[in-house]
Structure formats: structure tokens, C-alpha cells
Short mmCIF file of C-alpha atoms and ligand atoms in Angstrom, two decimals:
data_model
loop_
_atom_site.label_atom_id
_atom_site.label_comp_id
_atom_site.label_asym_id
_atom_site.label_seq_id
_atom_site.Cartn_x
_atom_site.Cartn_y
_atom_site.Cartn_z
CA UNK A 253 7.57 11.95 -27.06
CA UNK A 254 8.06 10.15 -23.35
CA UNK A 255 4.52 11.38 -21.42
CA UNK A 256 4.77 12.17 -18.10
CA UNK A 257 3.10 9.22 -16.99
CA UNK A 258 6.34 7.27 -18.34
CA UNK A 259 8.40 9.45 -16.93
CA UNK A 260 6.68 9.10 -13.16
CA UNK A 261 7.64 5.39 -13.56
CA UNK A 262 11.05 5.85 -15.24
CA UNK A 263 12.40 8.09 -12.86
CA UNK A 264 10.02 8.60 -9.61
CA UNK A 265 10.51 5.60 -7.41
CA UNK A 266 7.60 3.65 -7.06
CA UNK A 267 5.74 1.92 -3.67
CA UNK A 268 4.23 -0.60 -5.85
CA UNK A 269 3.99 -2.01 -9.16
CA UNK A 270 0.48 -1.23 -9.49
CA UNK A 271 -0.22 2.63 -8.54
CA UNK A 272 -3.00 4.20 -9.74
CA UNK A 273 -1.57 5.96 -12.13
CA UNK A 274 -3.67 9.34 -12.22
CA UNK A 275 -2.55 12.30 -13.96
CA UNK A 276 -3.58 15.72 -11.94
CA UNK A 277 -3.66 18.71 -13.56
CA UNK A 278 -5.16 20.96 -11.07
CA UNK A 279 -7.28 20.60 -8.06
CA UNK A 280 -10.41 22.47 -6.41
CA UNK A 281 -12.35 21.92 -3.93
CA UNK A 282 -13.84 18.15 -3.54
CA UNK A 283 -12.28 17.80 -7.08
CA UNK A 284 -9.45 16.73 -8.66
CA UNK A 285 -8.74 17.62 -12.80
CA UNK A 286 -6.66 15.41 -14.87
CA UNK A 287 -5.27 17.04 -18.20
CA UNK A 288 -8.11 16.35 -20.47
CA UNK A 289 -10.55 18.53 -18.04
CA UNK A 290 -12.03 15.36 -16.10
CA UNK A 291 -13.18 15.90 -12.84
CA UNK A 292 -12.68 13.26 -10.02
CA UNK A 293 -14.99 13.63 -7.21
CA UNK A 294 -11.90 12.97 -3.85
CA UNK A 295 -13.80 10.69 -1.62
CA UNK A 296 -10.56 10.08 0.06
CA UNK A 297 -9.66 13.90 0.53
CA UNK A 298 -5.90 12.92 -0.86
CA UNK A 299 -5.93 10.62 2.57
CA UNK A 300 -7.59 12.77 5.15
CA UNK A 301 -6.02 15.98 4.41
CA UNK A 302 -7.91 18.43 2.29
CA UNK A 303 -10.53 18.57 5.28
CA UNK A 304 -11.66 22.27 3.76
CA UNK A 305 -11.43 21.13 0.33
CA UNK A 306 -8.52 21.25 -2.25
CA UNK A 307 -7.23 24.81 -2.64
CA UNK A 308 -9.20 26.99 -0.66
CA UNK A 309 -8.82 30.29 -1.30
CA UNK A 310 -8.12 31.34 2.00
CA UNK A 311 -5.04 28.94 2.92
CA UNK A 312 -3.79 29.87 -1.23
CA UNK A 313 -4.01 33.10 0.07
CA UNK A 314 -2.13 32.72 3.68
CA UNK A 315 0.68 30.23 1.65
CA UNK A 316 0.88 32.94 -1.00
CA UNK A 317 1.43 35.81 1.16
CA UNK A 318 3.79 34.13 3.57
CA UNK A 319 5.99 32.67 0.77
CA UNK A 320 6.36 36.60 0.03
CA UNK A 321 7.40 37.55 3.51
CA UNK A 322 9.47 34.84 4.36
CA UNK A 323 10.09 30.52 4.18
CA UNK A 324 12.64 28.64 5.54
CA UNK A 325 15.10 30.99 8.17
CA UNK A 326 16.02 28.04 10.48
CA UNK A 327 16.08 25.20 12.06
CA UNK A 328 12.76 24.65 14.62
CA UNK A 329 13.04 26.23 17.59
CA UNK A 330 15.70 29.27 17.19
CA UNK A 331 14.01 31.89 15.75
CA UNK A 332 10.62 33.79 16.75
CA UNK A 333 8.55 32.85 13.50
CA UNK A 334 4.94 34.44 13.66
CA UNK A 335 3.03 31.55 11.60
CA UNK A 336 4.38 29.15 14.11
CA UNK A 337 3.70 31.45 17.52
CA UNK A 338 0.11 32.01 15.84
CA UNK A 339 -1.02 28.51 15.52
CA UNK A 340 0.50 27.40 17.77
CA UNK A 341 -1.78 29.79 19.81
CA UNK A 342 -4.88 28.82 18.10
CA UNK A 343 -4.22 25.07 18.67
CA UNK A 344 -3.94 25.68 22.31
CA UNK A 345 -6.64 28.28 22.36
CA UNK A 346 -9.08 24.61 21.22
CA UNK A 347 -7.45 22.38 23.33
CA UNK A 348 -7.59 21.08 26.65
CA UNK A 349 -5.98 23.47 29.40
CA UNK A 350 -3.16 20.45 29.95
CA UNK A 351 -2.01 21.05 26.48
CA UNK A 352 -0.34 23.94 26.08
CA UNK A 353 2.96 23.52 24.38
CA UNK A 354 2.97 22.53 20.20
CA UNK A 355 6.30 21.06 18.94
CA UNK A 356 5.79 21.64 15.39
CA UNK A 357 7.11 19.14 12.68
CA UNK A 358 6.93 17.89 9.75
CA UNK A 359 4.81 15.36 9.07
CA UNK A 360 1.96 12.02 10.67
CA UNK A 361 5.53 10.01 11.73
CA UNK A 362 7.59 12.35 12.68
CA UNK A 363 5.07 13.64 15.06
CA UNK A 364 4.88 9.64 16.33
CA UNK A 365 8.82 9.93 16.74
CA UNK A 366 8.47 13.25 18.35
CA UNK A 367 6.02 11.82 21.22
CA UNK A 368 7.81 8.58 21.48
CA UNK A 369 10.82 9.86 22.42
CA UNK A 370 9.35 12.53 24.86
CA UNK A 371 7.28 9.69 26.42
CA UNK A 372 10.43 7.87 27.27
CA UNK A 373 12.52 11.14 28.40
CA UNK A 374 9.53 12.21 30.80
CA UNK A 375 8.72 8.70 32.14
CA UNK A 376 12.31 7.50 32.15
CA UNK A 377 10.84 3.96 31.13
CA UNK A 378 11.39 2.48 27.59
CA UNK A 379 8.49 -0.34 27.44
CA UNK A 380 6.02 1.45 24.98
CA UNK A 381 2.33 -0.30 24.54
CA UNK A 382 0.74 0.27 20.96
CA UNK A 383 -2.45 -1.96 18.96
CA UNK A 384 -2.70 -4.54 16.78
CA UNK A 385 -3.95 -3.17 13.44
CA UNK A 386 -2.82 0.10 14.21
CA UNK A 387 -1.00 2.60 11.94
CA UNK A 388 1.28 5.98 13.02
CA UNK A 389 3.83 6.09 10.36
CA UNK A 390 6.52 4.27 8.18
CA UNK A 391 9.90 5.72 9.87
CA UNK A 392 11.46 3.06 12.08
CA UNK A 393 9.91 4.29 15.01
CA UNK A 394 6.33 4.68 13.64
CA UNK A 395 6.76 1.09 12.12
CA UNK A 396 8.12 -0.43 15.36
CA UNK A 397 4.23 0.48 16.71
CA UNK A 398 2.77 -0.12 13.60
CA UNK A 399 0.15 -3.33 14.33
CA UNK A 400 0.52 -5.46 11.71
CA UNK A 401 3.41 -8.17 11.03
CA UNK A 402 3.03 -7.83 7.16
CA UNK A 403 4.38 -4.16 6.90
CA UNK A 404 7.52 -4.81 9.12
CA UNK A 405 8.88 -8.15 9.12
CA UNK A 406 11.32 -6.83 6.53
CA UNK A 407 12.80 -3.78 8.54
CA UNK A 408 13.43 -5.53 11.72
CA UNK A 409 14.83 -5.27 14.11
CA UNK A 410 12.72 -2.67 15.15
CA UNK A 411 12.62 -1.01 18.34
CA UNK A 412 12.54 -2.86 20.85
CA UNK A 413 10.29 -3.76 24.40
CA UNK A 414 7.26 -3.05 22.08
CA UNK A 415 3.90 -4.83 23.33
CA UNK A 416 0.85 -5.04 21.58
CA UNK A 417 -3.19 -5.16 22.77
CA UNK A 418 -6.37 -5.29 21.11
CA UNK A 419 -7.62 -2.24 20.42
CA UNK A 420 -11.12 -2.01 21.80
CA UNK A 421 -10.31 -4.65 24.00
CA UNK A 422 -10.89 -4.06 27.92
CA UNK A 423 -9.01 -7.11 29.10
CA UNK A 424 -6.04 -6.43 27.69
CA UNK A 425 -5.18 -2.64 29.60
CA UNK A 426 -3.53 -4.85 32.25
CA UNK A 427 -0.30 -4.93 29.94
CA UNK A 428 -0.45 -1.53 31.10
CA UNK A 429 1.94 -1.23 34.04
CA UNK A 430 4.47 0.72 35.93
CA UNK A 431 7.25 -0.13 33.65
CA UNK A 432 5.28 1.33 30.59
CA UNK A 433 6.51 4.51 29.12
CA UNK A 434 3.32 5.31 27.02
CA UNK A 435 0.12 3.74 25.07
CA UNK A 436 0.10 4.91 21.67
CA UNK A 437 -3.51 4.83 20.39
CA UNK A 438 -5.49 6.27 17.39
CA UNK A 439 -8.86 7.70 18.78
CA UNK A 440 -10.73 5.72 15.50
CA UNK A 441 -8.13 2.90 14.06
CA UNK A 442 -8.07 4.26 10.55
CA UNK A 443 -5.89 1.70 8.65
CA UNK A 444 -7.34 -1.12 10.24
CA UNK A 445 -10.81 -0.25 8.85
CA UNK A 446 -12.67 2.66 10.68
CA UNK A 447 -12.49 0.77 13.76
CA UNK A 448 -14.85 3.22 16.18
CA UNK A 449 -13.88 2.02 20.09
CA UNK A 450 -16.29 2.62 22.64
CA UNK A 451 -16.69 5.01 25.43
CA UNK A 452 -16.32 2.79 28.26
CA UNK A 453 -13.15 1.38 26.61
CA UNK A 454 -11.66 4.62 26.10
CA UNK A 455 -12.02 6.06 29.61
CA UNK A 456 -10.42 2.21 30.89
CA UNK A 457 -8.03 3.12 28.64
CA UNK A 458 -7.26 6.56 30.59
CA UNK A 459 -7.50 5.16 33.93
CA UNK A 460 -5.27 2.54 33.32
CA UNK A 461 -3.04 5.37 32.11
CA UNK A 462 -3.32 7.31 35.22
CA UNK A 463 -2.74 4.63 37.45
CA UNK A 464 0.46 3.01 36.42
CA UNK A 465 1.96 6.54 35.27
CA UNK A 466 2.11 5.61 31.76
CA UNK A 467 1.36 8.75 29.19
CA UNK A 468 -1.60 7.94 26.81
CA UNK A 469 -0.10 9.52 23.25
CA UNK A 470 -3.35 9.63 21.11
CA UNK A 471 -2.71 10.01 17.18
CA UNK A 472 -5.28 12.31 15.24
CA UNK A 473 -3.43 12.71 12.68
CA UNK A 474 -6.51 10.95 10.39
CA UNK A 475 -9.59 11.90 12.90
CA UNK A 476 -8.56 15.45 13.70
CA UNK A 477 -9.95 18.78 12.39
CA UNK A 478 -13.73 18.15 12.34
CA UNK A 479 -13.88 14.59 10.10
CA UNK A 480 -15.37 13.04 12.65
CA UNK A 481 -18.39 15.62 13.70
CA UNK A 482 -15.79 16.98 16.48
CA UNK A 483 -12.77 19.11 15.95
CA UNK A 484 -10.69 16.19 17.84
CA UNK A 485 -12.09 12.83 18.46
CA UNK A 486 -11.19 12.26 21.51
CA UNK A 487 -14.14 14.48 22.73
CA UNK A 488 -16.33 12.04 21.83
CA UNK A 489 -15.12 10.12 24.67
CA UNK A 490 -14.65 12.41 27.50
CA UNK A 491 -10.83 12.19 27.86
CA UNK A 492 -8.03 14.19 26.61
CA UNK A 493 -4.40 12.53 25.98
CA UNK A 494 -1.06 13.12 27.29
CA UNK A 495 0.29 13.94 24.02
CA UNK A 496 -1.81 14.21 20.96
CA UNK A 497 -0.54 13.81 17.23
CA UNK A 498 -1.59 15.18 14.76
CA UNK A 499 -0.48 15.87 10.91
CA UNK A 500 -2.67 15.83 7.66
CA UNK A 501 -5.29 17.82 7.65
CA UNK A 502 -3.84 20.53 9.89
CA UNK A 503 -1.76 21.93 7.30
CA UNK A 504 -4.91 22.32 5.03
CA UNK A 505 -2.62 20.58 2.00
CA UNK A 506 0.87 22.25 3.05
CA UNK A 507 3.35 19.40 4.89
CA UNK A 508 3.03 19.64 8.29
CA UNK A 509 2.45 17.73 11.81
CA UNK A 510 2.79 18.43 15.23
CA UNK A 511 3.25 17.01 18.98
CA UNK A 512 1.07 18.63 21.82
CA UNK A 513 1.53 18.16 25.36
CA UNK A 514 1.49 19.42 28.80
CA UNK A 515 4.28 22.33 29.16
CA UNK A 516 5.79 20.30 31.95
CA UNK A 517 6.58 16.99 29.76
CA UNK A 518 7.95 18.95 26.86
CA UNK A 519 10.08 20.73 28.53
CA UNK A 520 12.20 17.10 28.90
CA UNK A 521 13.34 17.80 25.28
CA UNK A 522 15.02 21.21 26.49
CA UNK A 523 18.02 19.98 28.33
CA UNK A 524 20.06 17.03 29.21
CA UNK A 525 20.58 16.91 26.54
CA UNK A 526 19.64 19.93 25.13
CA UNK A 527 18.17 19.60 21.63
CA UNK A 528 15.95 16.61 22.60
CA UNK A 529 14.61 16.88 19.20
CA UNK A 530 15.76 18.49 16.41
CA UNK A 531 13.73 19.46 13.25
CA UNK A 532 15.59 21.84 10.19
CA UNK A 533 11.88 22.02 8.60
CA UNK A 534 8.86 21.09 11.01
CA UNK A 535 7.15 23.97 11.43
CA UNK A 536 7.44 25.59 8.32
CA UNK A 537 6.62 29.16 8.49
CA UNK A 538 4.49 28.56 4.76
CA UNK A 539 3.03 25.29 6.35
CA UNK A 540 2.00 26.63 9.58
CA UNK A 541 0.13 30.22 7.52
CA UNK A 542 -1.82 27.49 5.87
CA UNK A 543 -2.14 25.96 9.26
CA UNK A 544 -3.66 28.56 10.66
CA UNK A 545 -5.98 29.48 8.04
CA UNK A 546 -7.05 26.34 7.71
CA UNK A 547 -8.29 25.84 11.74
CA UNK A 548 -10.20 29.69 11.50
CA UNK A 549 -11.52 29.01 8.00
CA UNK A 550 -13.01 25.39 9.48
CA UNK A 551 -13.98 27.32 12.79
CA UNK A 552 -15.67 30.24 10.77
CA UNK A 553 -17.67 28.45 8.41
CA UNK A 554 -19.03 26.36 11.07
CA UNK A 555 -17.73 23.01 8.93
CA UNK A 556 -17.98 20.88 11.81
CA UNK A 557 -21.56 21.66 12.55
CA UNK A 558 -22.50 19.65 9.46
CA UNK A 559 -20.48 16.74 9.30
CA UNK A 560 -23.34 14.42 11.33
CA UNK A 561 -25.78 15.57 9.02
CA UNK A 562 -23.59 14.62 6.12
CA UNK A 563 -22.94 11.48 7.34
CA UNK A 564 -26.30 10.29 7.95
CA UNK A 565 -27.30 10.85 4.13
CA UNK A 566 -24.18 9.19 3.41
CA UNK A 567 -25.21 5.63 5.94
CA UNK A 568 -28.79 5.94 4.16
CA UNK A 569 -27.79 6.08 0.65
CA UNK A 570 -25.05 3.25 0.92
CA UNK A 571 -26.37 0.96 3.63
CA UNK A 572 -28.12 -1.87 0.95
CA UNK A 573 -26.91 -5.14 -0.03
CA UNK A 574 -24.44 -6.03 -1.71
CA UNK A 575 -23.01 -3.62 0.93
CA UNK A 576 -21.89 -5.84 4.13
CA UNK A 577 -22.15 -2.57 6.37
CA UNK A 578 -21.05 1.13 6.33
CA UNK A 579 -18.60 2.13 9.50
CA UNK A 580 -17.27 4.86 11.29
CA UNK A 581 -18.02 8.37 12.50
CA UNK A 582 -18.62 11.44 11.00
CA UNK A 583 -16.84 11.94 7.25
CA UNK A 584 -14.33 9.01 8.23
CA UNK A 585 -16.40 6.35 6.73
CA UNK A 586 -15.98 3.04 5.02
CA UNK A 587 -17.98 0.07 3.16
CA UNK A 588 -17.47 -3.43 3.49
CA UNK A 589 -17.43 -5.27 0.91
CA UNK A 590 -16.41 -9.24 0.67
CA UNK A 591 -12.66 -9.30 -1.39
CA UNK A 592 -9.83 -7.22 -2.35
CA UNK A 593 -10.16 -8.39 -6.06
CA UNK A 594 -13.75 -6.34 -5.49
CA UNK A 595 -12.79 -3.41 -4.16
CA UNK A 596 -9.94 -3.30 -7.08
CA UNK A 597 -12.52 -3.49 -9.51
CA UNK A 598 -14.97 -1.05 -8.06
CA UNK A 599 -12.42 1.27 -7.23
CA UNK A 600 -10.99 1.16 -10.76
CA UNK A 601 -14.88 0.78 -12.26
CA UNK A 602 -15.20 4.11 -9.91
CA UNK A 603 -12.57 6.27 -11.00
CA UNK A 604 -13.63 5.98 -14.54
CA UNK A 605 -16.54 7.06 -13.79
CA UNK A 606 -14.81 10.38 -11.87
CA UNK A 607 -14.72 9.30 -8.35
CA UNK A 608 -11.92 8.57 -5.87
CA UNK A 609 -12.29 5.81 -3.25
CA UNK A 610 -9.64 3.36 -2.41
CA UNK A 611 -8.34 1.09 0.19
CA UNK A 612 -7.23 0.32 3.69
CA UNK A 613 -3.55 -0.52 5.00
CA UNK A 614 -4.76 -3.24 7.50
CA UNK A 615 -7.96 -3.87 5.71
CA UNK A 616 -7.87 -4.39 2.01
CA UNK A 617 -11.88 -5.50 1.69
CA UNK A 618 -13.30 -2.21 2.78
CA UNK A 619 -13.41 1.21 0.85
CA UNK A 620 -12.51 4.38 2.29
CA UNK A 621 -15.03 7.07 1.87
CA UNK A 622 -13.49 10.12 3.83
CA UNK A 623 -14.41 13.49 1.66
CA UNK A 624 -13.51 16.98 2.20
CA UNK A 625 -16.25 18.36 4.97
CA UNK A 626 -17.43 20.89 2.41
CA UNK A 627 -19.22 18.02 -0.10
CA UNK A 628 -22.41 19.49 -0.66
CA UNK A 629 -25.84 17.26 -0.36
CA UNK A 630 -26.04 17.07 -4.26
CA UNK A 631 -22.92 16.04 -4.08
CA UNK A 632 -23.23 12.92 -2.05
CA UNK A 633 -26.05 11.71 -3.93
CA UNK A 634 -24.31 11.09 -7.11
CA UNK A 635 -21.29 9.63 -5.21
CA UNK A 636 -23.49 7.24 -3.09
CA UNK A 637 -24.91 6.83 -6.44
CA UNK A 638 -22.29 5.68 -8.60
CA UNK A 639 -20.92 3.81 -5.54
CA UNK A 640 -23.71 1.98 -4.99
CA UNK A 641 -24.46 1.10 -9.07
CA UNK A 642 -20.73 -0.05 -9.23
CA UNK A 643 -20.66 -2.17 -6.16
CA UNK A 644 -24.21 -3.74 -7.37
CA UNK A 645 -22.82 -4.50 -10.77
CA UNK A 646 -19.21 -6.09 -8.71
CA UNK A 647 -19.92 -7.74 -5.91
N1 PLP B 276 -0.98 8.17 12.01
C1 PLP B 276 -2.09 7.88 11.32
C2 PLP B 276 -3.33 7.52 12.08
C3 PLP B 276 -2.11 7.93 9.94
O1 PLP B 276 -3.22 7.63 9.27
C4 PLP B 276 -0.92 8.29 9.27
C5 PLP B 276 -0.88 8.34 7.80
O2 PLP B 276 -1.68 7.76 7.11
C6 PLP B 276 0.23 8.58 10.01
C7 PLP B 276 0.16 8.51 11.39
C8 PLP B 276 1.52 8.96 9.34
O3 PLP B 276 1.42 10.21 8.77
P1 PLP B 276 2.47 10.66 7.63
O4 PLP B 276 2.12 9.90 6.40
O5 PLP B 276 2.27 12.13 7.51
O6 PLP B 276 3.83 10.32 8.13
#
């Protein structure tokens, strides 16, 4: 009989001719089960999403008793849909005062799209200013920003009057200017490495911003809800965007993303034309239950209160040779290792032995170590463990 694993490659099309190939059965918590019972410890949280955990009984629940009530009734925007007036609510209600209005969609790029286009409608300029390394999406849009030649010489031509700077970078801001439309920046590059930018860069970053009129879109869709010892990152550095992104681990596992701004600038996507964006599933009523229980069940049981602590143990257990250095903030970590043919074999040398780490997009010799927020202390000592026995016996 054909398994399913044939059947995945037979009739499931594939992103490249080596995927990993694991079979999930079910998932709980920081774990993952394949059909024989295994467990796989997810040190990658399925790629920054299951922030609470896989399956947690309270988003089950709010998915579960939503799909009951109601799913899809229409297209975004029509209808008065209480999942979506709720969360949005909540969102708002941990937020900056400036941003108040949620356009609900459906997923990381389609919340780039989203802002993009806003940024243009509200500015009335079209030169937008992104980084090199830096990652928001695959959609042509999202890839026209994307920072790194490999990934979209193929698709072009892209969008165009597209600049790029070095993230990080203080010199570069004066490509900032009056004709610039927006900045689209991830508060911590994820893709390019956990790349952590520093205060003083981030406020330059702002007041550049402010004083050519250009909007600052910031993209949490990988650093928001608590991973990195804040509920947004951006608090770290004392500034708040224009428009903030964010996608993956707001829908607590459910498909979901979401633009935020300033009441005034969204309101651009309300006439002339009307219908400045236009979304038949973003904000899906199941989605945004999950949504919500997600943000109350991180808020109640304190999750984010921990994550510093966690990462400590984490930089003490896994910062020794052959280990070049441990980065990042918070549960959005990484090791450096030397090659890419090492960090296939440890990840592979890993997974047999039931954990989960894998690569970057932009950086292909560092491991991503980004667990749920509820990995318990026990638990990071046998992952730092195995990690650390694997990498010694690699690299
Ligand atoms: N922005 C960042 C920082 C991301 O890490 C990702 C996905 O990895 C995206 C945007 C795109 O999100 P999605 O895959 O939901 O389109």
C-alpha cells in the first residue's frame, strides 16, 4: 500500500527536493507525535507560532465553540462578527493609544501587502525603503522588500522604486526622505539570523521617520506575543510604529494576520476607491476566537514574565565551544555554528533524537531555537543537552 509519506510527495507540491519529511500524528504542547508515538520536542514552535504551546486547551476550546456558532459569513469588513470586534478590542486595549484600528487578514504577507498599500494611499508617495537580509513574505509584494537577491531574482520584475539599507546601520537612514512612502522593518531581523538592532538605532530610525513624513511599518509577525520577554518588541526600544504587522503567533495555530494603525491612516482604504483592500477570509471569525484566547490565555498565565528567565538558562547551557555564539532576545534565539552541511547534520542527528531545530532563510549556518514560551526548566536542559552533545560530536 502507497504510505502517506509517498503520497505527500506524489501529489502535495513540494518547496524543495529535500523536506524534512516528518509524519505528525498529533500535537501537544512543546511536542509534536509522529505515528509510532515519538515525541519531538518543537524548538522552532512550527516557525514562531505555537507561542502558548501546540493545542492549548483554551484556544481548542474557543475554535471548537465558534466553529459551532458560526465560520465563514462574508467577506472582511461587511458584517458585525464578534470574534473579530473582540480582538480586535483586546489588541488595541495592549497597544499604543495611536493604534487603534486592526485590519484583520489572513496571514505574515498579506498583512505586508495590507500596510504597503496603505503606506502609499496615506502618503501619496510610492518610493518604499526596506533591509537587506530582511524577510515579510513570499507574495509579490512581500518579495519585492524581501532583502536578499537569491529568493527573487526569478520573480522579477518586482515592484518597483524599492531601496534597500543596512539594517542596524545609522548611516544609511539618510535614504530616508520626503519622497519615501514607508520603511518596512522587522523589530529583530528573524530570517537573517536573530539580528537584535540597538536602541539608539531604532529611535534614528523613528526620527528619521518623523522628519521626512515617511510611515515606519514594523513587522512582528516573528517577535510578537511575548517571544521576546515583551508582548511586542518594539517596547524594548521606546518607539511604537506607524503600522505594525503581525501574523503567526496571534492566531495561537489558527491562520491569521493583521495590519494595525492609527484610525486616521486606515481610513485611506475606505474610499476613493472604496474597498482599498479586500479580504473574502482575513479575519476569520474561527481564527480570530483562537486569537483572542490566545492574547488572554498568554496575558493570564503571566507567560511573558518568564521568558528572560528562560532564556538565560538557555545562553548558559549552550554558550561552549564548538558553539560560535548564541543570539537574540528572549525565546527568539539562535546558535552559530560554522557550515550549512553542519547544521544539516545536527539538525537531522537532532530530530532522531526527538528534537526540532532547523534553519534560517538568509542565514543557513545558524540554528533556530525559538520554543513555545511554556517549555518548562526540565525541559530546556535535555534540549540544551542533546543540542549541545550533537553539535560536539558535528562540528
Ligand atoms: N514577516 C516575517 C518577519 C516573517 O518571519 C514571516 C514568515 O516567516 C512573514 C512576514 C510572512 O508570514 P506568512 O508566512 O504568514 O506569510
Amino acid at each position: 500500500m502507497i504510505s502517506l509519506r509517498q503520497l505527500f510527495l506524489l501529489n502535495n507540491a513540494q518547496t524543495s527536493s529535500t523536506p524534512r519529511l516528518l509524519e505528525i500524528e498529533r500535537a501537544e504542547g512543546i511536542y509534536l507525535f509522529g505515528p509510532s508515538g515519538k515525541a519531538y520536542m518543537d524548538l522552532v514552535s512550527g516557525f514562531a507560532v505555537s507561542n502558548v504551546g501546540h493545542c492549548h486547551p483554551a484556544v481548542v476550546k474557543a475554535v471548537k465553540d465558534q466553529a459551532e456558532r458560526y465560520m465563514h459569513v462574508a467577506v472582511y469588513g461587511e458584517y458585525v462578527q464578534s470574534p473579530q470586534v473582540l480582538y480586535a478590542e483586546k489588541l488595541i486595549s495592549v497597544l499604543p493609544a495611536a493604534l487603534n484600528s486592526v485590519y484583520f487578514v489572513n496571514s505574515g504577507a498579506e498583512a505586508t501587502e495590507g500596510a504597503l498599500k496603505l503606506a502609499k494611499r496615506f502618503t501619496g508617495r510610492s518610493k518604499i525603503v526596506s533591509c537587506y537580509q530582511a524577510y515579510h513574505g513570499s507574495t509579490h509584494g512581500a518579495l519585492s522588500v524581501m532583502g536578499n537577491e537569491y529568493y527573487k531574482q526569478a520573480y522579477r520584475p518586482l515592484l518597483p522604486n524599492v531601496h534597500f539599507i543596512h539594517f542596524n546601520e545609522s548611516a544609511d537612514l539618510d535614504l530616508i526622505d520626503h519622497d519615501t512612502a514607508c520603511v518596512i522593518v522587522e523589530s529583530i531581523q528573524g530570517e537573517a539570523g536573530v539580528r537584535v538592532p540597538e536602541n539608539a538605532y531604532m529611535q534614528a530610525l523613528r526620527k528619521r521617520c518623523d522628519e521626512t513624513g515617511a510611515l515606519l511599518i514594523m513587522d512582528e509577525i516573528q517577535t510578537g506575543f511575548g517571544r521576546t520577554g515583551k508582548l511586542f518588541a518594539f517596547e524594548h526600544f521606546g518607539i511604537h510604529p506607524d503600522i505594525l504587522l503581525l501574523a503567526k503567533g496571534i492566531g495561537g495555530g489558527m491562520p491569521i494576520g493583521a495590519f494595525i494603525a492609527s484610525r486616521e491612516i486606515m481610513d485611506c482604504l475606505k474610499d476613493n476607491p472604496i474597498l482599498g483592500h479586500i479580504t473574502t477570509f482575513g479575519g476569520h471569525p474561527v481564527s480570530c476566537a483562537a486569537g483572542l484566547a490566545t492574547l488572554n490565555t498568554i496575558l493570564e498565565e503571566n507567560m511573558v514574565a518568564e521568558v528572560g528567565k528562560k532564556e538565560a538558562l538557555f545562553r548558559t547551557l549552550l554558550s561552549k565551544p564548538p558553539i560560535r555564539e548564541v543570539r537574540g532576545m528572549g525565546l527568539m534565539l539562535c546558535i552559530q555554528i560554522d557550515t550549512f552541511a553542519q547544521v544539516e547534520a545536527v539538525s537531522k542527528k537532532c530530530l532522531e533524537e526527538g528534537i526540532i531545530v532547523d534553519w534560517f532563510l538568509h542565514c543557513d549556518t545558524a540554528l533556530r531555537i525559538a520554543p513555545p514560551l511554556t517549555i518548562t526548566e526540565p525541559e530546556i536542559r535535555e534540549a540544551c543537552r542533546i543540542i549541545t552533545e550533537t553539535v560536539a560530536a558535528i562540528v
